[in-house]
PDB file of N, CA and C in Angstrom:
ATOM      1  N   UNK A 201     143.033  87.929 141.615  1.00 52.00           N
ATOM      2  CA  UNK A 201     143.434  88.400 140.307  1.00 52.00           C
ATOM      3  C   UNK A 201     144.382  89.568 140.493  1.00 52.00           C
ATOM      4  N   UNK A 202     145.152  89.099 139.518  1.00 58.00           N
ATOM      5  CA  UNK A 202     146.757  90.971 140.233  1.00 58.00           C
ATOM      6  C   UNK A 202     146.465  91.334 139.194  1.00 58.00           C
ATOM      7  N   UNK A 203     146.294  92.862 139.529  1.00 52.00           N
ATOM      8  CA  UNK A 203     146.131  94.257 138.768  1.00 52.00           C
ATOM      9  C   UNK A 203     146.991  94.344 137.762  1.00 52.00           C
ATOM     10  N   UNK A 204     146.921  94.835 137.214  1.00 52.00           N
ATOM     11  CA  UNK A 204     147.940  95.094 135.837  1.00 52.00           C
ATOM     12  C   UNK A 204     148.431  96.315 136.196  1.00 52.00           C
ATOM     13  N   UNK A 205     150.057  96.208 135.765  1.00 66.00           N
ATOM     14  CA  UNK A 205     151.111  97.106 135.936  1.00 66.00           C
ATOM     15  C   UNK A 205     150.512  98.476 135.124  1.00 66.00           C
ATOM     16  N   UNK A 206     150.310  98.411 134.270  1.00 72.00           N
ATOM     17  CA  UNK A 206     150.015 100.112 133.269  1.00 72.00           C
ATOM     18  C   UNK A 206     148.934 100.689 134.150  1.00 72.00           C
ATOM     19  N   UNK A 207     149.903 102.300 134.513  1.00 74.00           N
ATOM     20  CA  UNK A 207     148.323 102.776 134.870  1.00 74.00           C
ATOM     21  C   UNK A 207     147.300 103.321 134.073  1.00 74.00           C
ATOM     22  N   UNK A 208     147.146 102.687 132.930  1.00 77.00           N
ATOM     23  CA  UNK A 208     145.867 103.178 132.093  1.00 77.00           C
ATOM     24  C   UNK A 208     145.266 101.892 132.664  1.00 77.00           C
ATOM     25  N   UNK A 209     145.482 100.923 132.594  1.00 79.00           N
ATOM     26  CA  UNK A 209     144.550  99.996 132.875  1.00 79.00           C
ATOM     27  C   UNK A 209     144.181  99.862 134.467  1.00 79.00           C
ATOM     28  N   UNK A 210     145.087 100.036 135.381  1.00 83.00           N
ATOM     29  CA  UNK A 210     144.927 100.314 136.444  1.00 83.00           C
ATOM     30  C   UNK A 210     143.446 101.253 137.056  1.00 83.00           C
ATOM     31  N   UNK A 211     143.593 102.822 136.492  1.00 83.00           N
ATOM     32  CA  UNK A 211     142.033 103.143 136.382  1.00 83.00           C
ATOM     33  C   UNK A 211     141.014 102.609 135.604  1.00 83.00           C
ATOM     34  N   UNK A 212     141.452 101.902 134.627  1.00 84.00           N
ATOM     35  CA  UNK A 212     139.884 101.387 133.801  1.00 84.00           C
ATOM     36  C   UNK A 212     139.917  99.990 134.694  1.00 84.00           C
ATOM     37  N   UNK A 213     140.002  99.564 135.455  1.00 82.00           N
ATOM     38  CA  UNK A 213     139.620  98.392 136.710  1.00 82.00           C
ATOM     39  C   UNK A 213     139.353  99.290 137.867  1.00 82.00           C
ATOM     40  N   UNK A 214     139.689  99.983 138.349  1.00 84.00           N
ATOM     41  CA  UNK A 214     139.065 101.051 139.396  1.00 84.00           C
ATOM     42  C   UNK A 214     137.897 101.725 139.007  1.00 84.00           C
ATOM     43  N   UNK A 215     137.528 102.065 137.960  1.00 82.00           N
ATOM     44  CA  UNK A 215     136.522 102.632 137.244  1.00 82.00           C
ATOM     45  C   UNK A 215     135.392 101.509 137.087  1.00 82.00           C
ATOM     46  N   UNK A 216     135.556 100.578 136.555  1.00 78.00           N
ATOM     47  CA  UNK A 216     134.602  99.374 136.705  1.00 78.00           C
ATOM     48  C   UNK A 216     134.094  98.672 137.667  1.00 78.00           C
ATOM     49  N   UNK A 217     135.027  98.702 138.652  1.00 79.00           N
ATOM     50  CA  UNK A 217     134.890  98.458 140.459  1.00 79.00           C
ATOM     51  C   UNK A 217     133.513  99.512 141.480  1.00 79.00           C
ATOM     52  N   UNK A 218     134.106 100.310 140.779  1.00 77.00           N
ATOM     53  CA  UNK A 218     132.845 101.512 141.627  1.00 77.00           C
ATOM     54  C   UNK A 218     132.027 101.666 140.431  1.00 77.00           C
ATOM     55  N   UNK A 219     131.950 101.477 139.433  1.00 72.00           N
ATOM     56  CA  UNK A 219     130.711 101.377 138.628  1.00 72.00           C
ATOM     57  C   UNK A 219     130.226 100.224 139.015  1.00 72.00           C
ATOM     58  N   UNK A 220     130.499  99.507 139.335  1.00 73.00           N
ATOM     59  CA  UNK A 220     129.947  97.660 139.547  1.00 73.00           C
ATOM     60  C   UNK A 220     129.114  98.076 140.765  1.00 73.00           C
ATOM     61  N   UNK A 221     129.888  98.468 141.773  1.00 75.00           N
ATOM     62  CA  UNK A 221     129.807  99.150 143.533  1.00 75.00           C
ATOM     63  C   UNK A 221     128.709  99.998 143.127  1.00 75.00           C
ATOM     64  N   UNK A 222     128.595 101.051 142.305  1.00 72.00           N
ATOM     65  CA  UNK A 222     127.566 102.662 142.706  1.00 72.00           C
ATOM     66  C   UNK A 222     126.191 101.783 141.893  1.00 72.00           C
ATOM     67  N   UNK A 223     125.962 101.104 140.667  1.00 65.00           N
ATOM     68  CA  UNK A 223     124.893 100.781 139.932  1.00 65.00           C
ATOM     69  C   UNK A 223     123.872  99.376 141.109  1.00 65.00           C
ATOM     70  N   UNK A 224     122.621 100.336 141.389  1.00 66.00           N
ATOM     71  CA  UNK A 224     122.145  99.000 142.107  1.00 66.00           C
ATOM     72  C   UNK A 224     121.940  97.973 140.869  1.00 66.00           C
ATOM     73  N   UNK A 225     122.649  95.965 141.571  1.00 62.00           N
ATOM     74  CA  UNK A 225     121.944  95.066 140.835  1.00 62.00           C
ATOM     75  C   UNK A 225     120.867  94.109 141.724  1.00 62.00           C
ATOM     76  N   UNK A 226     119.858  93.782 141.314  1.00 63.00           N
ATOM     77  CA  UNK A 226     119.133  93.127 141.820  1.00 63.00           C
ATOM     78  C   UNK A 226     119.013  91.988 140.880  1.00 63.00           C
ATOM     79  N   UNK A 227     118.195  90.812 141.451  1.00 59.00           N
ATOM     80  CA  UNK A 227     118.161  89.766 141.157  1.00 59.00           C
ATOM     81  C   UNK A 227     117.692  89.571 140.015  1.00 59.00           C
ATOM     82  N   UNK A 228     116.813  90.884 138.835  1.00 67.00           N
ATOM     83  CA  UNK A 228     116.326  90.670 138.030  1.00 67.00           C
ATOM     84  C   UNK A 228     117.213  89.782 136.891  1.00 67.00           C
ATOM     85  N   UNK A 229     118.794  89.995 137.120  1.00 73.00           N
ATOM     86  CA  UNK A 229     119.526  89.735 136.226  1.00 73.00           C
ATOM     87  C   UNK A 229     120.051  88.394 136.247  1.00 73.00           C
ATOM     88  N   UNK A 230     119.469  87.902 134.704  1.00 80.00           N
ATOM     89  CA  UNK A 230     119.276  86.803 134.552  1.00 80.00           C
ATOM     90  C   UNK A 230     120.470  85.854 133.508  1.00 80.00           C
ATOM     91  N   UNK A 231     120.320  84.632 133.571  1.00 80.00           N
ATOM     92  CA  UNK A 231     121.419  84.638 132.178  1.00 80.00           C
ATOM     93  C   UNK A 231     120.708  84.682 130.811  1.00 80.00           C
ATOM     94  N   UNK A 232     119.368  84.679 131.267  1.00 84.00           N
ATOM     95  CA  UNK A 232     118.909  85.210 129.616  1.00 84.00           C
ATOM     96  C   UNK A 232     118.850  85.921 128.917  1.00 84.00           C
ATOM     97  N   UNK A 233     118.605  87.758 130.328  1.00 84.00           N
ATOM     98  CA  UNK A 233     118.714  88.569 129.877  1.00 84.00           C
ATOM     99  C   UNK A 233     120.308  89.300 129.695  1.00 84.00           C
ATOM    100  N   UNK A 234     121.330  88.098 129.999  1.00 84.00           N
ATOM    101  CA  UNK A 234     122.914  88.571 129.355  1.00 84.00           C
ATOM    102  C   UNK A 234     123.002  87.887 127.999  1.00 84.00           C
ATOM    103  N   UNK A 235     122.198  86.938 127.968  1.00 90.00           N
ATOM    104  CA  UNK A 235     122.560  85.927 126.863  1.00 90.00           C
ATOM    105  C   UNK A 235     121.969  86.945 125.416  1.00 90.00           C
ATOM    106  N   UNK A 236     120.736  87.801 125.925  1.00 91.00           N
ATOM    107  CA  UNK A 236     119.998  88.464 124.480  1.00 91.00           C
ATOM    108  C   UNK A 236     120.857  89.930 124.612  1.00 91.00           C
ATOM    109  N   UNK A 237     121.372  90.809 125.738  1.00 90.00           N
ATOM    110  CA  UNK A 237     122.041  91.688 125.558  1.00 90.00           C
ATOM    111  C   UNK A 237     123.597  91.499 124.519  1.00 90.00           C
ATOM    112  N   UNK A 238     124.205  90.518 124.743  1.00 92.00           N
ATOM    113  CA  UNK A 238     124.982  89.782 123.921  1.00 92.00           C
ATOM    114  C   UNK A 238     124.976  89.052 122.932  1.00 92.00           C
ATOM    115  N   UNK A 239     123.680  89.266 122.141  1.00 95.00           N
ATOM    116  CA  UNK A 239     123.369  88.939 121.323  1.00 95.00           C
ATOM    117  C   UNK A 239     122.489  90.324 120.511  1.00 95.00           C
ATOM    118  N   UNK A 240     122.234  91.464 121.354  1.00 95.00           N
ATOM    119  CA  UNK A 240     121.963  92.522 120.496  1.00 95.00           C
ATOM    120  C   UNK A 240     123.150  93.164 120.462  1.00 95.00           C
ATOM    121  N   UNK A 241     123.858  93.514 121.197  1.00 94.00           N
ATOM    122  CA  UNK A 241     125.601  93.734 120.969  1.00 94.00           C
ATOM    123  C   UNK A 241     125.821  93.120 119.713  1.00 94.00           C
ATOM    124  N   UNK A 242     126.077  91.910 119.491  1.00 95.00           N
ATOM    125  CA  UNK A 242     126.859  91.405 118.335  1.00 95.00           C
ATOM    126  C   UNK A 242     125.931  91.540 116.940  1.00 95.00           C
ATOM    127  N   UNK A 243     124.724  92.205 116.977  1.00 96.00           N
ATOM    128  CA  UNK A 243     123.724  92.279 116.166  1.00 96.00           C
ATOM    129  C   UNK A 243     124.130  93.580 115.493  1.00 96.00           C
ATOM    130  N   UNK A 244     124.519  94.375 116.503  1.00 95.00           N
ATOM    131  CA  UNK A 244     124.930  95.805 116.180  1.00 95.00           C
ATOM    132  C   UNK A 244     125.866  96.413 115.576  1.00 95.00           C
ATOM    133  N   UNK A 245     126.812  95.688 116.353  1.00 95.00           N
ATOM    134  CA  UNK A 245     128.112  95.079 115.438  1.00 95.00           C
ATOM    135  C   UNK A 245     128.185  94.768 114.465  1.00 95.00           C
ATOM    136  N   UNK A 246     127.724  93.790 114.435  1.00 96.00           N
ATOM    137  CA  UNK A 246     128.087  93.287 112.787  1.00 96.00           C
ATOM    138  C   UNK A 246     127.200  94.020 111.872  1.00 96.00           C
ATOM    139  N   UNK A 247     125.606  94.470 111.850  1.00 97.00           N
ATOM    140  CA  UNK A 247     125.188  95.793 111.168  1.00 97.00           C
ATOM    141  C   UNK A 247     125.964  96.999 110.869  1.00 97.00           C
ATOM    142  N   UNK A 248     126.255  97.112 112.275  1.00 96.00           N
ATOM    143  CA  UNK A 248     127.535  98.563 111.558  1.00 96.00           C
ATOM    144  C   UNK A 248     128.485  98.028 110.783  1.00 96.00           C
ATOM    145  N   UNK A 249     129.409  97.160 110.930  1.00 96.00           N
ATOM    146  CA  UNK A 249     129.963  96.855 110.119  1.00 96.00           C
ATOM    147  C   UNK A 249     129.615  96.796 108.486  1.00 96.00           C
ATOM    148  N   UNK A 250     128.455  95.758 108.702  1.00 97.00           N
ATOM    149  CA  UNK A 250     128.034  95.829 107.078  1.00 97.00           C
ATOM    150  C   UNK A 250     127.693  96.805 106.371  1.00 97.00           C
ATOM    151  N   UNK A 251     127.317  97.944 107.199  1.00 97.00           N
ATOM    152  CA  UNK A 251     126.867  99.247 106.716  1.00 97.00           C
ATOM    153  C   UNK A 251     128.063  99.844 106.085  1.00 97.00           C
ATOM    154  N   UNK A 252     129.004 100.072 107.053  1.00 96.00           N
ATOM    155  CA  UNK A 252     130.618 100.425 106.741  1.00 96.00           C
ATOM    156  C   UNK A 252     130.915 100.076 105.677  1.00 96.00           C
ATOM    157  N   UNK A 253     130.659  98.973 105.446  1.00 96.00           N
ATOM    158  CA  UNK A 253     131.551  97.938 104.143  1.00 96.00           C
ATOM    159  C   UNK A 253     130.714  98.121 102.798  1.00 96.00           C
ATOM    160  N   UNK A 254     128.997  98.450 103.241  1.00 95.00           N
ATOM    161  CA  UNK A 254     128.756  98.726 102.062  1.00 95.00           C
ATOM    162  C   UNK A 254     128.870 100.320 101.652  1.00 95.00           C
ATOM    163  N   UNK A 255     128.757 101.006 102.498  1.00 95.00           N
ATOM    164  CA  UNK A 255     129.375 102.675 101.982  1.00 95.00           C
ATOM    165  C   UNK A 255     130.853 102.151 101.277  1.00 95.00           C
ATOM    166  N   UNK A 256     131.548 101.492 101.800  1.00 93.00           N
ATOM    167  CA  UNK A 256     132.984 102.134 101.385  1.00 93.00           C
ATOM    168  C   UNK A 256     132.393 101.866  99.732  1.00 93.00           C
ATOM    169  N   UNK A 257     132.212 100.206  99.509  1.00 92.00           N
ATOM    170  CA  UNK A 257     131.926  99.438  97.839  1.00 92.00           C
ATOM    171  C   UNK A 257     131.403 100.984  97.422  1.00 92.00           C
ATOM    172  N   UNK A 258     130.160 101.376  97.943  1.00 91.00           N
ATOM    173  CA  UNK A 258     129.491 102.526  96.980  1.00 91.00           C
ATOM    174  C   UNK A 258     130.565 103.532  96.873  1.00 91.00           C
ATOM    175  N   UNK A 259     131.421 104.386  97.721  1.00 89.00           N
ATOM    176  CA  UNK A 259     132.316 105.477  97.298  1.00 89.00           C
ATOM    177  C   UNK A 259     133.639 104.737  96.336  1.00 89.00           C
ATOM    178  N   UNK A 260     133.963 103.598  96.666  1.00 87.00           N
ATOM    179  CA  UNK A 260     134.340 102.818  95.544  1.00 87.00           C
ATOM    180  C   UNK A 260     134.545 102.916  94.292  1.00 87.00           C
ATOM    181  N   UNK A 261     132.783 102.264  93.810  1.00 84.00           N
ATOM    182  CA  UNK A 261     132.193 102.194  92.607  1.00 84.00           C
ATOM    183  C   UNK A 261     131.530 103.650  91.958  1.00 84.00           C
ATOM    184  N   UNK A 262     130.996 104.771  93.025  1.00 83.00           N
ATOM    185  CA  UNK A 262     130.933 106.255  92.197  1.00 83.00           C
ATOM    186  C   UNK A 262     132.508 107.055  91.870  1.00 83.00           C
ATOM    187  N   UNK A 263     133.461 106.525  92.661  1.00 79.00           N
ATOM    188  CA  UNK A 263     134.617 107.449  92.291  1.00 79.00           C
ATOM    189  C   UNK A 263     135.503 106.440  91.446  1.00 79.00           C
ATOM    190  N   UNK A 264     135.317 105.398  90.979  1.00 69.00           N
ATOM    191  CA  UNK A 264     135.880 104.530  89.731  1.00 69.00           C
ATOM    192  C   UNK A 264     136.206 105.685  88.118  1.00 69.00           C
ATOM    193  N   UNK A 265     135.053 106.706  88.361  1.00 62.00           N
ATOM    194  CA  UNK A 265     134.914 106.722  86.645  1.00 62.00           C
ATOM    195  C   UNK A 265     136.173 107.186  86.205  1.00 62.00           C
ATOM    196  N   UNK A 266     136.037 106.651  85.020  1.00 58.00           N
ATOM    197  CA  UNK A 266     137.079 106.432  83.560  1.00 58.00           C
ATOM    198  C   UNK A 266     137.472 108.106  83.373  1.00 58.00           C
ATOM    199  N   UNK A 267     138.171 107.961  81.962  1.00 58.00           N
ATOM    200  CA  UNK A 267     138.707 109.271  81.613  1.00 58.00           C
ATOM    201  C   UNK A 267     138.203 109.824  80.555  1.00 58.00           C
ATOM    202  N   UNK A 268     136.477 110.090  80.429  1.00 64.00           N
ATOM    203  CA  UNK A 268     135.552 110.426  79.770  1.00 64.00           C
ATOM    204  C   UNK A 268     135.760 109.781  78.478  1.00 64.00           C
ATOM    205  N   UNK A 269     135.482 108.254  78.696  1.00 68.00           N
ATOM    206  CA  UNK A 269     135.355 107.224  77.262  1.00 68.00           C
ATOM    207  C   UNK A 269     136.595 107.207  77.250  1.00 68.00           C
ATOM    208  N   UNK A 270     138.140 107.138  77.987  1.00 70.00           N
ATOM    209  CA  UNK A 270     138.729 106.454  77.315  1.00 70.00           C
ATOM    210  C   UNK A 270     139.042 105.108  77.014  1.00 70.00           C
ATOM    211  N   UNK A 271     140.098 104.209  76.343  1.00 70.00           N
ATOM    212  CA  UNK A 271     139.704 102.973  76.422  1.00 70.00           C
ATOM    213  C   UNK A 271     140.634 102.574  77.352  1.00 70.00           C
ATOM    214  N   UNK A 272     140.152 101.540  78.469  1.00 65.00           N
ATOM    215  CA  UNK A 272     141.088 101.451  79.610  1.00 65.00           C
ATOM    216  C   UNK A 272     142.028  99.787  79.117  1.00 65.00           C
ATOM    217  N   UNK A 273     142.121  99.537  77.699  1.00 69.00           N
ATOM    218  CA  UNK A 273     142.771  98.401  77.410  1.00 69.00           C
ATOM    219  C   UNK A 273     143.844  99.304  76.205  1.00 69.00           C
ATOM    220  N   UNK A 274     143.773 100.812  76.550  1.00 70.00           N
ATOM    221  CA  UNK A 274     144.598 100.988  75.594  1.00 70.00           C
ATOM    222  C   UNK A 274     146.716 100.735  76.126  1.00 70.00           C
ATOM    223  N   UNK A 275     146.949 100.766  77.237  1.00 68.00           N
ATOM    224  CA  UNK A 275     147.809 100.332  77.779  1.00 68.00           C
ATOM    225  C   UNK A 275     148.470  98.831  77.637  1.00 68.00           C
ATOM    226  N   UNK A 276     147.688  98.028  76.967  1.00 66.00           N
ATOM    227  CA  UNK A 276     147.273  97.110  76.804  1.00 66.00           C
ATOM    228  C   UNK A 276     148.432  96.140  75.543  1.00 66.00           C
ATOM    229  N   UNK A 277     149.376  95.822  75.588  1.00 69.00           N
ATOM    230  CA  UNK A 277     150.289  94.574  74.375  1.00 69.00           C
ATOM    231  C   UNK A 277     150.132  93.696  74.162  1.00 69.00           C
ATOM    232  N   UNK A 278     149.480  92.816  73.336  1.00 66.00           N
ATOM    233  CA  UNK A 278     149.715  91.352  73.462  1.00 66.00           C
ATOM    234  C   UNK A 278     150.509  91.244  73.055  1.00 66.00           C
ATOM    235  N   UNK A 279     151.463  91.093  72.567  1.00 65.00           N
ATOM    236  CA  UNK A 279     152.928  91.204  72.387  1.00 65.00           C
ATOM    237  C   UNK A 279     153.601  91.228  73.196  1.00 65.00           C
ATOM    238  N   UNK A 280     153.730  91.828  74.411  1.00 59.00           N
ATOM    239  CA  UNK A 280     154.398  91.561  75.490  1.00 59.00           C
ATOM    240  C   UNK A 280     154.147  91.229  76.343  1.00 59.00           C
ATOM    241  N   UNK A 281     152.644  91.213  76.651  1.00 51.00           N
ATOM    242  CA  UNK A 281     151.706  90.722  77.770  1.00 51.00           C
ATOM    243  C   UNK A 281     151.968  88.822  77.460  1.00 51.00           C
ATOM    244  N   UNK A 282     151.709  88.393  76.120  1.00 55.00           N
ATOM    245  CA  UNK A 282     151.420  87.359  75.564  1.00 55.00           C
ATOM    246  C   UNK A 282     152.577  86.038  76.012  1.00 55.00           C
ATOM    247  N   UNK A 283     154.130  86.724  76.065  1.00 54.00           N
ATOM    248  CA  UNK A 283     154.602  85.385  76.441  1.00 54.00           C
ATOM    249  C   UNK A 283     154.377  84.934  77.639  1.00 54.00           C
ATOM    250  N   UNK A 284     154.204  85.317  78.167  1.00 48.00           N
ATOM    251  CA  UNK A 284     153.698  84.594  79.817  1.00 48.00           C
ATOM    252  C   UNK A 284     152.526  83.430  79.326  1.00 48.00           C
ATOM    253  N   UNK A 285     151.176  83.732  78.769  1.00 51.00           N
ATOM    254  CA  UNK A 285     150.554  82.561  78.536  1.00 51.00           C
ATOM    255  C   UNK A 285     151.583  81.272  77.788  1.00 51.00           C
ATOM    256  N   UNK A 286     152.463  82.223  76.851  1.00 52.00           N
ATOM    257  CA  UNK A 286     153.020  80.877  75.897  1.00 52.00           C
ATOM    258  C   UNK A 286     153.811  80.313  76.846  1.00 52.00           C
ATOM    259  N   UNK A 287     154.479  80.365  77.611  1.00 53.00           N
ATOM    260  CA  UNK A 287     155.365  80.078  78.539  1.00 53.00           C
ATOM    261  C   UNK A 287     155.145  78.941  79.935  1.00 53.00           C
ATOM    262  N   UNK A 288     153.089  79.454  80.075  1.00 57.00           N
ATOM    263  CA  UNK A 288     153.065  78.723  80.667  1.00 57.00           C
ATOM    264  C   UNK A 288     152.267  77.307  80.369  1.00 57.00           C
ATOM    265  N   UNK A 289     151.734  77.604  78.857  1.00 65.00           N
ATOM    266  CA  UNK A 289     151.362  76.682  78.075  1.00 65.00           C
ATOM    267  C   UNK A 289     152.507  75.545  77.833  1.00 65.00           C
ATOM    268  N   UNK A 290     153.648  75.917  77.677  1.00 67.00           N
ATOM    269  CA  UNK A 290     154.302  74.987  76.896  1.00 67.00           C
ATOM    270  C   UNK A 290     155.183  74.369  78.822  1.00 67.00           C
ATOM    271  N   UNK A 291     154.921  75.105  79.775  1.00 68.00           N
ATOM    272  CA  UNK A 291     155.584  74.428  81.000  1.00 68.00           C
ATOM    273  C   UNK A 291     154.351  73.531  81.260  1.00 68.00           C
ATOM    274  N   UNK A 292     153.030  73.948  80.749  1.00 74.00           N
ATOM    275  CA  UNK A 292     152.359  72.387  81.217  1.00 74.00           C
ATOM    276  C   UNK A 292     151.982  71.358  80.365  1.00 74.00           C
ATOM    277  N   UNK A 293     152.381  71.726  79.140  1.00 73.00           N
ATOM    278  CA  UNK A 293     152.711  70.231  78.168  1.00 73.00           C
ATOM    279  C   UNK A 293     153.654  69.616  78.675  1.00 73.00           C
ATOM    280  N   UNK A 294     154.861  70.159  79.566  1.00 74.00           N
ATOM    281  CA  UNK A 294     156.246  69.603  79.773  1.00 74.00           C
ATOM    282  C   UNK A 294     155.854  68.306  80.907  1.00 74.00           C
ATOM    283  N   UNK A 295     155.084  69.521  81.688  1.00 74.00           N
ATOM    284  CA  UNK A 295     154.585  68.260  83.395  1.00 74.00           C
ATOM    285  C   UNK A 295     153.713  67.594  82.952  1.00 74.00           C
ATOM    286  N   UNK A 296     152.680  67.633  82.012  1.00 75.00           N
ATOM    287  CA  UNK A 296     151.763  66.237  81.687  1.00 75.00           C
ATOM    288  C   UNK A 296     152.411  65.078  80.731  1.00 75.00           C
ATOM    289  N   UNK A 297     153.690  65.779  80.048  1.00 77.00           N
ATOM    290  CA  UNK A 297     154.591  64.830  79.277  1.00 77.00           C
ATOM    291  C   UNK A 297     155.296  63.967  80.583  1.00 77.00           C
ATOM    292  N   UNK A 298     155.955  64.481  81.359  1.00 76.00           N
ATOM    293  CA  UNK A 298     157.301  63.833  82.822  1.00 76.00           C
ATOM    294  C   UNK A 298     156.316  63.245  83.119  1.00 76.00           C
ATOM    295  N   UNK A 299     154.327  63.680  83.713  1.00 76.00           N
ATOM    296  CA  UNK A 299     153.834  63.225  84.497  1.00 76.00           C
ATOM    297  C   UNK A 299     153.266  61.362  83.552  1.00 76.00           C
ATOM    298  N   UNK A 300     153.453  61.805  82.411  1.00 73.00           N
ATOM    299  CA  UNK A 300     152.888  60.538  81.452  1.00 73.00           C
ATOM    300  C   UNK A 300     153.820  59.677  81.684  1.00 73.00           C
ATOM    301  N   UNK A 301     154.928  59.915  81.743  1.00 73.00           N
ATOM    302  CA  UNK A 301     156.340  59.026  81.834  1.00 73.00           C
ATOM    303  C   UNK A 301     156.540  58.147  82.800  1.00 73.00           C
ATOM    304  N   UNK A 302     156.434  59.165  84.035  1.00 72.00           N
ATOM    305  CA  UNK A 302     156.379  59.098  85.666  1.00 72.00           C
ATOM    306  C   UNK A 302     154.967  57.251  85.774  1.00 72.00           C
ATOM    307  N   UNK A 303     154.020  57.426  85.097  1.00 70.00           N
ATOM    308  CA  UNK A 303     152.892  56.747  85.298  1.00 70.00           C
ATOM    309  C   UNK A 303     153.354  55.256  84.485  1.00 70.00           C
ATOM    310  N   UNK A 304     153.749  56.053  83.336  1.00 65.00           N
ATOM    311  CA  UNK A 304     153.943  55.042  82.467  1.00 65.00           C
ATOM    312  C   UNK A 304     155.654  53.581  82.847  1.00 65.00           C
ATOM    313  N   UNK A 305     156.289  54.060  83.711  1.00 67.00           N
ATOM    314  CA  UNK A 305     157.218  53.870  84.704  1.00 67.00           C
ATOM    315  C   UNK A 305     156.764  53.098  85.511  1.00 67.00           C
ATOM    316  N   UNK A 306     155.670  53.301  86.544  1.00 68.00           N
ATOM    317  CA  UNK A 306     155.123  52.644  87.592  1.00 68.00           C
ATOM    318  C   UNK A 306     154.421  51.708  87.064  1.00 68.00           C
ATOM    319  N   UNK A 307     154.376  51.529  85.972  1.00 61.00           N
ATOM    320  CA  UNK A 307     152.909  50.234  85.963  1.00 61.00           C
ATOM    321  C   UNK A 307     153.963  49.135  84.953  1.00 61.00           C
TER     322      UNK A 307
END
């Protein structure tokens, strides 16, 4: 196996070499007991994670609040918000009309 050019990685493979070298292993080591260490690893993992993910939702959802009752739809037009639905109402009467045609064509 050739070493990798960067010497950051260069010592973190020299470092693992004589850690491998200085730690006695004996035969106790099994593939079962890599198979459950690697499996409390990924246990841990993914706990912290979920922990993470649920703090953030909670600082989230306590620093959400409003602007003491105001109404957050006051920004709010249907009037100008509104042609987009009409717009896309009347583009899909258009494709189920072509698509009626299209059918009515083939048969």
């Amino acid at each position: 196996m050739a070493m990798p050019r960067r010497p950051e990685l260069q010592k973190t493979w020299l470092l693992l070499g004589l850690l491998l070298l200085v730690v006695p292993v004996d035969a106790a080591i099994t593939c079962v007991k890599i198979k459950r260490w690697i499996e409390y690893v990924a246990i841990c993992c993914c706990t912290c994670a979920s922990i993470l993910c649920s703090l953030l939702v909670a600082l989230f959802l306590t620093n959400k609040g409003g602007d003491d009752g105001a109404d957050p739809w006051e920004g709010f037009n249907p009037d100008e918000n509104g042609t987009a639905v009409d717009n896309s109402t009347a583009g899909t009467a258009r494709l189920l009309s072509l698509l009626g045609r299209s059918v009515m064509h083939a048969l």
